[in-house]
Amino acid sequence: MLARCLSASLQGLQAHPVTVEVDLAPGLPGIQLVGLPDKAIQESWERVRSALRNSGFRGPLVRVVINLAPADLRKEGPAFDLPIALALLVASGQLDRPRLNGLWCAGELGLDGSLRPCRGVIAIAELAARHRAQALVVPPGNADEAALIPDLVVRTAPDLQQLVQQLKGDRPCLRVCRSRPELQPPEPAPIQAHGLAGRGLALAAAGGHHLLMVGPPGCGKTHLARQLPALLPPLTPDEALTITRIHSVAGQLEQPLNVQLQRPFRAPHHSSSAAALLGGGSQPRPGELSLAHGGVLFLDELAEFPRPMLDQLRQPLEEGTVRLSRARLKTAFPAAITLVAATNPCSCGWHGDREHGCRCSQSQRQRYWQRLSGPLLDRLDLQLRLERRPAQEMRRCLQGDHRSDDPWLQPQTIAAARQRMQQRNPGGVCNRDLPARALGFHAGFAPAALQLWERLVAHRGLSTRSGIRLLRVARTVADLNGNAVVSSDAVAEASHYRCSDVMHSPEPL
């Protein structure tokens, strides 16, 4: 007999429909699995056979041919265990064929027949909803994730035996019907930042600008970076669903599912590989860059990262997308992030400090900064030079009396600036993503501001990209101050965050 069951295969963030076909033919007992399966699917036969036997079903004693159609699409992962098992039961006459009509399945089987969660179920659920599936059967660990997709009936069961009883009507179906949850943003944490560092943090949060912090060890660079997500506006339900989908495909979704309006913060180590940072592999998966989508990617000790790896960040920072091309596959992962980078001013870390002498020579400092390419630094809108905090300020921090009272570091001020951008900018984009032509038509620059900008570009020899980014930062300065027109003062302030001496000046700025 021939039986079919519907499932899906992941390719990047997208799921593609797959029909699992099982044919039982006379001959010596054996299994033949075709349709470009990976190693995990090839091993599924042993899991399925043990799960059937331990669940009280008889295994096939004939020749079994399993086809995963379409045959030219590579499939991976153990999510095909459940559809293979159900199709085997139909082909062997232990389950009626109409029971699988319009039913989509995905899940891994344990040897005892239990249903175990698999990755990427939210993408499979979206595909099933688009194909008007009658229901989607998933393990209990994936039920809440699949139920985030509206207009989709989700069924689940703890093991294969109870699932078959549900399909036969001998047991009531366990349905998980849940609309998108009403997500509540987390309580805003108090911000501990002052002066130029606090102002730069507020500009990065308001306009989405990328931030570079240069300073000696222990001056608070990491502490400042970890506070940035608390300043960013709460996620919308669509953004939360996209982030959940990325983490699901990457296999990093927390169980049980707990969706919150908390923007991600990722801080990969400088020893990470290019595939771990950008994504990739034989079957591409999201990297740290995509896992930080909608939030903050923090690269501590920036100069310790390999230069070729950092140069691969240039295109994703411009487009907000990571594009991976392989011989058999091309895919794209979203990567709309706010990049925060931190580094020491030299190898020993004390160049420019007022009390600690630098042990590096001029040539050593040049070699240290040659690890960072000019095009990458050109894309970092805000460049801050930090210095060590005095003991009195650290004491206030220990006593919990170090919260910032600056008005621009309040979440409501950041939210008001973002609202102005959404109402003014085409497409509601933040100032970081505002095209140059739209910047000239909609940003509202005063004539004196443009004249000062022209002098700055000529005096400092700024590139076209640097000049445009300076105007975007100036527009964010005006939004943060609540001004509709960008004045020359806003341009002057923006120029302080793109200082060519931020890496080499002997005196902290």
Coordinates of C-alpha atoms in Angstrom, one line a residue:
M1 CA 0.0 0.0 0.0
L2 CA 1.0 3.6 -0.6
A3 CA 0.5 6.3 2.1
R4 CA 1.3 10.0 2.2
C5 CA 1.7 12.6 5.0
L6 CA 2.5 16.3 4.7
S7 CA 5.4 18.0 6.4
A8 CA 8.0 20.7 5.6
S9 CA 11.7 21.2 5.3
L10 CA 13.7 24.3 6.5
Q11 CA 15.8 26.2 4.0
G12 CA 17.2 29.2 5.9
L13 CA 14.2 30.9 7.6
Q14 CA 11.8 29.6 5.0
A15 CA 9.9 26.3 5.2
H16 CA 9.2 24.3 2.0
P17 CA 6.4 21.7 1.7
V18 CA 7.5 18.1 1.7
T19 CA 5.3 15.1 1.0
V20 CA 6.4 11.9 2.9
E21 CA 5.5 8.9 0.8
V22 CA 5.7 5.4 2.2
D23 CA 5.3 2.3 0.0
L24 CA 5.1 -1.3 1.3
A25 CA 6.1 -3.9 -1.3
P26 CA 6.7 -7.6 -1.2
G27 CA 10.2 -8.7 -0.6
L28 CA 12.8 -9.1 2.1
P29 CA 12.4 -6.8 5.1
G30 CA 14.4 -3.7 4.6
I31 CA 14.3 0.1 4.3
Q32 CA 15.2 2.4 1.4
L33 CA 15.0 6.1 2.1
V34 CA 15.3 8.5 -0.9
G35 CA 14.8 12.2 -1.5
L36 CA 18.2 13.8 -0.5
P37 CA 17.9 13.1 3.3
D38 CA 20.7 14.1 5.6
K39 CA 22.2 11.8 8.3
A40 CA 19.6 12.6 10.9
I41 CA 16.8 11.5 8.6
Q42 CA 18.7 8.4 7.5
E43 CA 18.9 7.4 11.1
S44 CA 15.1 8.0 11.6
W45 CA 14.2 4.5 10.6
E46 CA 15.7 3.0 13.8
R47 CA 13.9 5.6 15.9
V48 CA 10.6 5.0 14.1
R49 CA 10.8 1.2 14.3
S50 CA 11.5 1.2 18.0
A51 CA 8.8 3.9 18.6
L52 CA 6.2 1.8 16.8
R53 CA 7.1 -1.4 18.7
N54 CA 7.2 0.3 22.1
S55 CA 3.9 2.0 21.4
G56 CA 2.0 -1.2 20.7
F57 CA 2.0 -1.2 16.9
R58 CA 3.5 -3.8 14.6
G59 CA 6.4 -3.0 12.5
P60 CA 6.5 -3.8 8.7
L61 CA 8.0 -7.1 7.8
V62 CA 8.2 -6.3 4.1
R63 CA 10.3 -4.0 1.9
V64 CA 9.7 -0.3 2.8
V65 CA 10.4 2.6 0.4
I66 CA 10.2 6.1 1.9
N67 CA 10.4 9.0 -0.5
L68 CA 10.6 12.7 0.6
A69 CA 9.2 14.7 -2.3
P70 CA 10.3 16.9 -4.1
A71 CA 13.4 14.7 -4.7
D72 CA 15.7 17.6 -5.6
L73 CA 15.3 19.5 -2.3
R74 CA 17.7 18.7 0.5
K75 CA 16.1 17.8 3.8
E76 CA 17.6 17.8 7.3
G77 CA 16.7 17.2 10.9
P78 CA 14.7 14.7 12.9
A79 CA 11.3 16.5 12.3
F80 CA 10.3 13.8 9.7
D81 CA 10.1 11.1 12.3
L82 CA 6.5 11.7 13.1
P83 CA 5.2 12.0 9.5
I84 CA 7.1 8.8 8.5
A85 CA 5.6 6.9 11.5
L86 CA 2.0 8.1 10.7
A87 CA 2.4 7.2 7.0
L88 CA 3.8 3.8 7.9
L89 CA 0.7 3.2 10.1
V90 CA -1.6 4.1 7.2
A91 CA 0.3 2.0 4.7
S92 CA 0.2 -1.0 7.0
G93 CA -3.5 -0.7 7.7
Q94 CA -3.3 0.3 11.3
L95 CA -4.7 3.8 10.7
D96 CA -7.4 4.9 8.2
R97 CA -6.1 6.9 5.3
P98 CA -8.7 9.7 5.6
R99 CA -7.3 10.5 9.1
L100 CA -4.3 12.2 7.5
N101 CA -6.1 14.2 4.9
G102 CA -5.2 17.9 5.3
L103 CA -3.0 17.1 8.3
W104 CA 0.6 18.5 8.6
C105 CA 3.0 16.9 11.0
A106 CA 6.5 17.6 12.4
G107 CA 8.3 16.2 15.3
E108 CA 11.1 13.9 16.6
L109 CA 10.3 10.5 18.1
G110 CA 11.9 8.9 21.1
L111 CA 12.5 5.2 21.2
D112 CA 9.6 4.9 23.7
G113 CA 7.3 6.7 21.2
S114 CA 7.4 10.1 23.0
L115 CA 7.2 13.2 20.9
R116 CA 10.2 15.5 21.3
P117 CA 10.5 19.1 20.1
C118 CA 12.4 20.1 17.0
R119 CA 13.6 23.5 15.7
G120 CA 11.9 25.8 13.2
V121 CA 8.3 24.8 14.0
I122 CA 7.1 28.4 13.8
A123 CA 8.2 28.5 10.1
I124 CA 6.5 25.2 9.4
A125 CA 3.3 26.5 11.1
E126 CA 3.3 29.6 8.9
L127 CA 3.6 27.4 5.8
A128 CA 0.8 25.2 7.0
A129 CA -1.5 28.2 7.6
R130 CA -0.8 29.5 4.1
H131 CA -1.7 26.1 2.6
R132 CA -4.9 26.1 4.6
A133 CA -4.0 23.0 6.6
Q134 CA -6.7 21.3 8.5
A135 CA -4.4 21.0 11.5
L136 CA -0.8 20.9 12.5
V137 CA 0.4 18.1 14.8
V138 CA 3.6 19.0 16.8
P139 CA 5.2 17.8 20.0
P140 CA 4.0 19.4 23.3
G141 CA 7.3 21.3 23.5
N142 CA 6.5 23.1 20.2
A143 CA 2.7 23.6 20.7
D144 CA 2.9 27.2 22.2
E145 CA 5.3 28.2 19.4
A146 CA 3.1 26.9 16.6
A147 CA 0.0 28.5 18.3
L148 CA 1.5 31.9 17.7
I149 CA 0.4 31.7 14.1
P150 CA -3.2 32.8 13.8
D151 CA -5.9 30.9 11.9
L152 CA -4.1 27.5 12.5
V153 CA -5.4 24.6 14.5
V154 CA -2.6 23.0 16.5
R155 CA -2.8 19.5 17.9
T156 CA -0.4 17.8 20.2
A157 CA 0.0 14.6 22.2
P158 CA 2.7 13.4 24.6
D159 CA 3.4 10.2 22.7
L160 CA 2.6 8.4 19.4
Q161 CA 0.1 6.0 21.0
Q162 CA -2.1 8.8 22.3
L163 CA -1.8 10.7 19.1
V164 CA -3.1 7.7 17.1
Q165 CA -5.9 7.3 19.5
Q166 CA -6.8 11.0 19.0
L167 CA -6.8 10.5 15.2
K168 CA -9.0 7.4 15.5
G169 CA -11.5 9.3 17.7
D170 CA -10.9 7.1 20.8
R171 CA -9.5 10.0 22.8
P172 CA -10.4 13.7 22.7
C173 CA -8.0 15.8 20.7
L174 CA -5.6 18.1 22.6
R175 CA -5.9 21.4 20.7
V176 CA -3.8 24.4 21.3
C177 CA -5.7 27.4 19.9
R178 CA -4.1 30.6 21.0
S179 CA -4.0 34.0 19.3
R180 CA -1.0 36.3 19.6
P181 CA -0.4 37.1 23.2
E182 CA -0.8 40.6 24.6
L183 CA 2.8 41.2 25.3
Q184 CA 3.7 43.5 28.1
P185 CA 7.0 45.4 27.9
P186 CA 9.4 44.8 30.8
E187 CA 9.9 47.3 33.5
P188 CA 12.6 49.9 32.4
A189 CA 15.8 49.5 34.3
P190 CA 17.5 52.6 35.7
I191 CA 20.2 53.9 33.4
Q192 CA 23.7 54.6 34.8
A193 CA 25.5 56.8 32.3
H194 CA 26.5 60.5 32.4
G195 CA 28.1 63.1 30.2
L196 CA 29.2 62.3 26.7
A197 CA 28.8 58.6 27.2
G198 CA 25.2 58.9 28.2
R199 CA 24.5 61.3 25.3
G200 CA 26.0 58.9 22.8
L201 CA 24.0 56.0 24.3
A202 CA 20.8 58.0 23.9
L203 CA 21.6 58.9 20.2
A204 CA 22.4 55.3 19.5
A205 CA 19.0 54.2 21.0
A206 CA 17.0 57.0 19.3
G207 CA 18.4 56.8 15.8
G208 CA 19.6 53.2 15.7
H209 CA 23.2 54.5 15.0
H210 CA 26.2 52.1 15.4
L211 CA 28.4 53.0 18.3
L212 CA 32.2 52.6 18.9
M213 CA 33.6 53.1 22.4
V214 CA 37.4 53.5 22.9
G215 CA 38.8 53.6 26.3
P216 CA 41.2 51.9 28.9
P217 CA 40.3 48.7 30.6
G218 CA 37.6 48.9 33.2
C219 CA 36.2 52.3 32.2
G220 CA 32.7 51.0 31.8
K221 CA 32.4 50.2 28.1
T222 CA 30.7 46.8 28.6
H223 CA 28.4 48.3 31.3
L224 CA 27.2 51.0 28.9
A225 CA 26.6 48.6 26.1
R226 CA 24.4 46.3 28.2
Q227 CA 22.2 49.2 29.1
L228 CA 21.3 50.0 25.5
P229 CA 18.5 47.5 25.1
A230 CA 16.6 49.1 28.0
L231 CA 16.6 52.4 26.1
L232 CA 15.2 50.9 22.9
P233 CA 11.5 51.1 22.2
P234 CA 9.4 48.0 23.0
L235 CA 9.0 45.4 20.3
T236 CA 5.8 45.3 18.3
P237 CA 4.0 41.9 18.1
D238 CA 5.3 41.5 14.5
E239 CA 8.9 42.1 15.5
A240 CA 8.5 39.8 18.4
L241 CA 7.2 37.1 16.1
T242 CA 10.1 37.6 13.7
I243 CA 12.7 37.3 16.5
T244 CA 11.0 34.2 17.8
R245 CA 11.1 32.7 14.3
I246 CA 14.8 33.4 14.0
H247 CA 15.6 31.8 17.4
S248 CA 13.4 28.8 16.5
V249 CA 15.2 28.1 13.3
A250 CA 18.5 28.4 15.1
G251 CA 17.4 26.0 17.7
Q252 CA 17.8 28.5 20.5
L253 CA 14.2 29.1 21.5
E254 CA 13.6 28.8 25.2
Q255 CA 11.3 26.1 26.4
P256 CA 8.7 26.6 27.6
L257 CA 8.1 29.4 25.2
N258 CA 8.1 32.8 27.0
V259 CA 7.7 35.6 24.5
Q260 CA 8.5 39.1 25.9
L261 CA 8.9 42.5 24.5
Q262 CA 12.6 42.4 25.3
R263 CA 15.0 43.2 22.5
P264 CA 17.9 40.7 22.1
F265 CA 21.4 41.5 23.3
R266 CA 24.1 39.2 21.8
A267 CA 27.8 39.4 22.8
P268 CA 29.9 36.8 20.9
H269 CA 33.4 36.2 21.9
H270 CA 36.2 37.4 19.6
S271 CA 37.3 33.8 19.0
S272 CA 34.0 33.0 17.3
S273 CA 34.1 31.7 13.7
A274 CA 32.7 33.5 10.8
A275 CA 29.8 31.0 10.5
A276 CA 29.0 31.6 14.2
L277 CA 29.0 35.3 13.8
L278 CA 27.3 35.7 10.4
G279 CA 25.5 32.4 9.9
G280 CA 26.3 29.6 7.5
G281 CA 27.1 25.9 7.4
S282 CA 26.3 23.2 4.9
Q283 CA 22.6 23.9 5.8
P284 CA 22.8 27.6 6.7
R285 CA 21.6 28.6 10.1
P286 CA 21.3 32.1 11.6
G287 CA 24.5 33.4 13.3
E288 CA 24.9 35.9 16.1
L289 CA 24.3 38.8 13.7
S290 CA 20.8 37.5 12.9
L291 CA 20.0 36.4 16.5
A292 CA 20.5 40.1 17.4
H293 CA 17.9 41.2 14.8
G294 CA 15.9 44.0 16.3
G295 CA 18.3 44.5 19.2
V296 CA 22.0 45.0 20.0
L297 CA 25.1 43.1 18.8
F298 CA 28.0 43.9 21.1
L299 CA 31.5 43.2 19.9
D300 CA 33.8 43.6 22.9
E301 CA 37.5 43.8 22.2
L302 CA 36.8 44.7 18.6
A303 CA 40.4 44.8 17.5
E304 CA 40.8 41.2 18.6
F305 CA 38.4 39.9 16.0
P306 CA 40.0 38.7 12.7
R307 CA 39.9 41.5 10.2
P308 CA 38.5 39.4 7.3
M309 CA 35.6 38.5 9.6
L310 CA 34.9 42.1 10.6
D311 CA 35.0 43.2 6.9
Q312 CA 32.1 40.7 6.2
L313 CA 29.9 42.9 8.5
R314 CA 30.0 45.8 6.1
Q315 CA 27.3 44.7 3.7
P316 CA 24.9 43.5 6.5
L317 CA 25.3 46.8 8.4
E318 CA 24.2 48.7 5.2
E319 CA 21.3 46.5 4.1
G320 CA 20.1 44.9 7.4
T321 CA 20.3 41.5 5.8
V322 CA 22.8 38.7 5.7
R323 CA 22.9 37.0 2.3
L324 CA 24.5 33.6 2.1
S325 CA 25.2 31.9 -1.2
R326 CA 26.0 28.2 -1.6
A327 CA 26.3 26.0 -4.6
R328 CA 22.9 24.5 -4.0
L329 CA 21.2 27.1 -1.9
K330 CA 20.9 30.9 -1.5
T331 CA 19.2 32.3 1.5
A332 CA 18.9 35.6 3.5
F333 CA 18.6 36.2 7.2
P334 CA 17.3 39.5 8.7
A335 CA 20.0 41.4 10.6
A336 CA 18.6 44.9 11.4
I337 CA 20.8 45.5 14.4
T338 CA 22.4 48.3 16.4
L339 CA 26.1 47.5 16.5
V340 CA 28.0 48.5 19.6
A341 CA 31.7 47.9 19.6
A342 CA 34.3 48.4 22.3
T343 CA 38.1 48.3 22.2
N344 CA 41.2 49.5 24.0
P345 CA 43.2 52.3 22.5
C346 CA 46.3 50.1 22.2
S347 CA 47.6 46.7 23.0
C348 CA 48.4 47.5 26.6
G349 CA 45.2 49.5 26.9
W350 CA 46.6 52.6 28.6
H351 CA 47.4 55.0 25.7
G352 CA 46.0 58.4 26.5
D353 CA 45.4 57.6 30.2
R354 CA 46.5 60.4 32.6
E355 CA 47.9 58.1 35.3
H356 CA 49.0 54.9 33.6
G357 CA 51.9 55.1 31.1
C358 CA 51.5 53.4 27.8
R359 CA 54.1 50.7 27.0
C360 CA 53.3 50.5 23.3
S361 CA 55.4 52.2 20.7
Q362 CA 53.9 54.3 17.9
S363 CA 54.4 51.4 15.4
Q364 CA 52.7 49.0 17.8
R365 CA 49.7 51.2 18.1
Q366 CA 49.5 51.6 14.4
R367 CA 49.6 47.8 13.9
Y368 CA 46.9 47.4 16.5
W369 CA 44.5 49.8 14.7
Q370 CA 45.3 48.3 11.3
R371 CA 43.3 45.3 12.4
L372 CA 40.2 47.5 11.8
S373 CA 39.6 48.5 8.2
G374 CA 38.7 52.1 7.3
P375 CA 35.4 51.1 5.5
L376 CA 34.2 49.4 8.7
L377 CA 35.1 52.3 10.9
D378 CA 33.3 54.5 8.3
R379 CA 30.1 52.8 9.1
L380 CA 30.2 53.5 12.9
D381 CA 28.3 56.7 13.2
L382 CA 29.2 57.4 16.9
Q383 CA 32.8 57.2 18.1
L384 CA 33.4 57.9 21.7
R385 CA 36.6 58.2 23.7
L386 CA 36.0 57.2 27.4
E387 CA 38.2 57.6 30.4
R388 CA 38.4 55.9 33.8
R389 CA 35.8 57.0 36.4
P390 CA 37.2 58.6 39.6
A391 CA 36.9 56.8 42.9
Q392 CA 34.1 59.2 44.1
E393 CA 31.9 58.3 41.2
M394 CA 32.5 54.6 41.7
R395 CA 31.6 54.9 45.3
R396 CA 28.2 56.4 44.4
C397 CA 27.7 53.5 42.0
L398 CA 28.3 51.0 44.9
Q399 CA 25.8 52.9 47.0
G400 CA 23.2 52.7 44.2
D401 CA 23.2 56.5 43.8
H402 CA 24.4 56.6 40.2
R403 CA 21.2 56.8 38.2
S404 CA 21.2 59.3 35.4
D405 CA 18.8 62.2 35.6
D406 CA 19.6 63.4 32.1
P407 CA 16.3 64.0 30.2
W408 CA 17.6 62.4 27.0
L409 CA 18.3 59.1 28.9
Q410 CA 14.7 58.6 29.8
P411 CA 12.8 55.9 27.8
Q412 CA 9.9 58.3 27.1
T413 CA 12.3 60.7 25.5
I414 CA 13.7 58.0 23.2
A415 CA 10.2 56.9 22.4
A416 CA 9.2 60.4 21.5
A417 CA 12.2 60.8 19.2
R418 CA 11.4 57.5 17.4
Q419 CA 7.8 58.6 17.0
R420 CA 8.9 61.8 15.2
M421 CA 11.0 59.7 12.9
Q422 CA 8.2 57.4 12.1
Q423 CA 5.9 60.3 11.2
R424 CA 8.4 62.2 9.2
N425 CA 10.7 59.6 7.4
P426 CA 9.3 57.7 4.4
G427 CA 8.4 54.2 5.4
G428 CA 8.7 55.1 9.1
V429 CA 12.4 54.1 9.2
C430 CA 14.8 55.4 11.8
N431 CA 17.3 58.0 10.9
R432 CA 20.1 55.4 10.5
D433 CA 18.3 53.9 7.5
L434 CA 17.1 57.1 5.9
P435 CA 18.3 57.3 2.3
A436 CA 20.3 60.3 1.2
R437 CA 17.6 61.7 -1.1
A438 CA 15.0 61.4 1.6
L439 CA 17.4 63.0 4.0
G440 CA 17.6 66.1 1.8
F441 CA 13.8 66.3 1.2
H442 CA 12.4 65.4 4.7
A443 CA 15.1 66.1 7.3
G444 CA 14.6 69.9 7.4
F445 CA 18.1 71.3 7.6
A446 CA 18.6 75.0 8.2
P447 CA 20.8 76.8 5.6
A448 CA 23.4 77.6 8.3
A449 CA 23.5 73.9 9.2
L450 CA 24.3 72.8 5.7
Q451 CA 27.0 75.4 5.3
L452 CA 28.7 74.2 8.5
W453 CA 28.4 70.6 7.2
E454 CA 30.1 71.6 3.9
R455 CA 33.0 73.2 5.8
L456 CA 33.4 70.1 8.0
V457 CA 33.4 67.7 5.0
A458 CA 36.0 69.8 3.3
H459 CA 38.2 70.4 6.4
R460 CA 38.2 66.8 7.6
G461 CA 38.2 65.2 4.2
L462 CA 35.2 63.0 5.0
S463 CA 34.0 60.4 2.5
T464 CA 30.5 60.6 1.0
R465 CA 29.3 57.9 3.3
S466 CA 30.8 59.7 6.4
G467 CA 29.3 63.0 5.4
I468 CA 25.8 61.5 4.9
R469 CA 26.1 59.6 8.2
L470 CA 27.0 62.9 10.0
L471 CA 23.8 64.4 8.7
R472 CA 21.8 61.5 9.9
V473 CA 23.3 61.8 13.4
A474 CA 22.6 65.6 13.3
R475 CA 18.9 64.8 12.5
T476 CA 18.8 62.4 15.5
V477 CA 20.3 65.1 17.7
A478 CA 17.5 67.5 16.7
D479 CA 14.8 64.7 17.2
L480 CA 16.2 64.0 20.7
N481 CA 16.0 67.7 21.5
G482 CA 12.5 67.9 20.1
N483 CA 13.4 70.3 17.3
A484 CA 11.7 70.1 13.9
V485 CA 14.6 71.9 12.1
V486 CA 18.2 70.8 12.2
S487 CA 20.3 73.7 13.3
S488 CA 24.0 74.3 13.1
D489 CA 24.4 73.4 16.7
A490 CA 23.0 69.9 16.0
V491 CA 25.6 69.5 13.2
A492 CA 28.4 70.7 15.4
E493 CA 27.4 68.2 18.1
A494 CA 27.2 65.4 15.6
S495 CA 30.7 66.2 14.4
H496 CA 32.1 65.5 17.9
Y497 CA 31.0 61.9 17.5
R498 CA 33.0 61.4 14.3
C499 CA 36.4 62.6 15.4
S500 CA 39.4 61.2 13.4
D501 CA 41.5 61.4 16.6
V502 CA 39.3 59.1 18.7
M503 CA 41.7 56.2 18.2
H504 CA 45.0 58.0 18.4
S505 CA 44.6 61.2 20.6
P506 CA 46.8 61.1 23.6
E507 CA 44.2 62.9 25.6
P508 CA 40.7 61.5 26.3
L509 CA 37.9 63.5 24.6

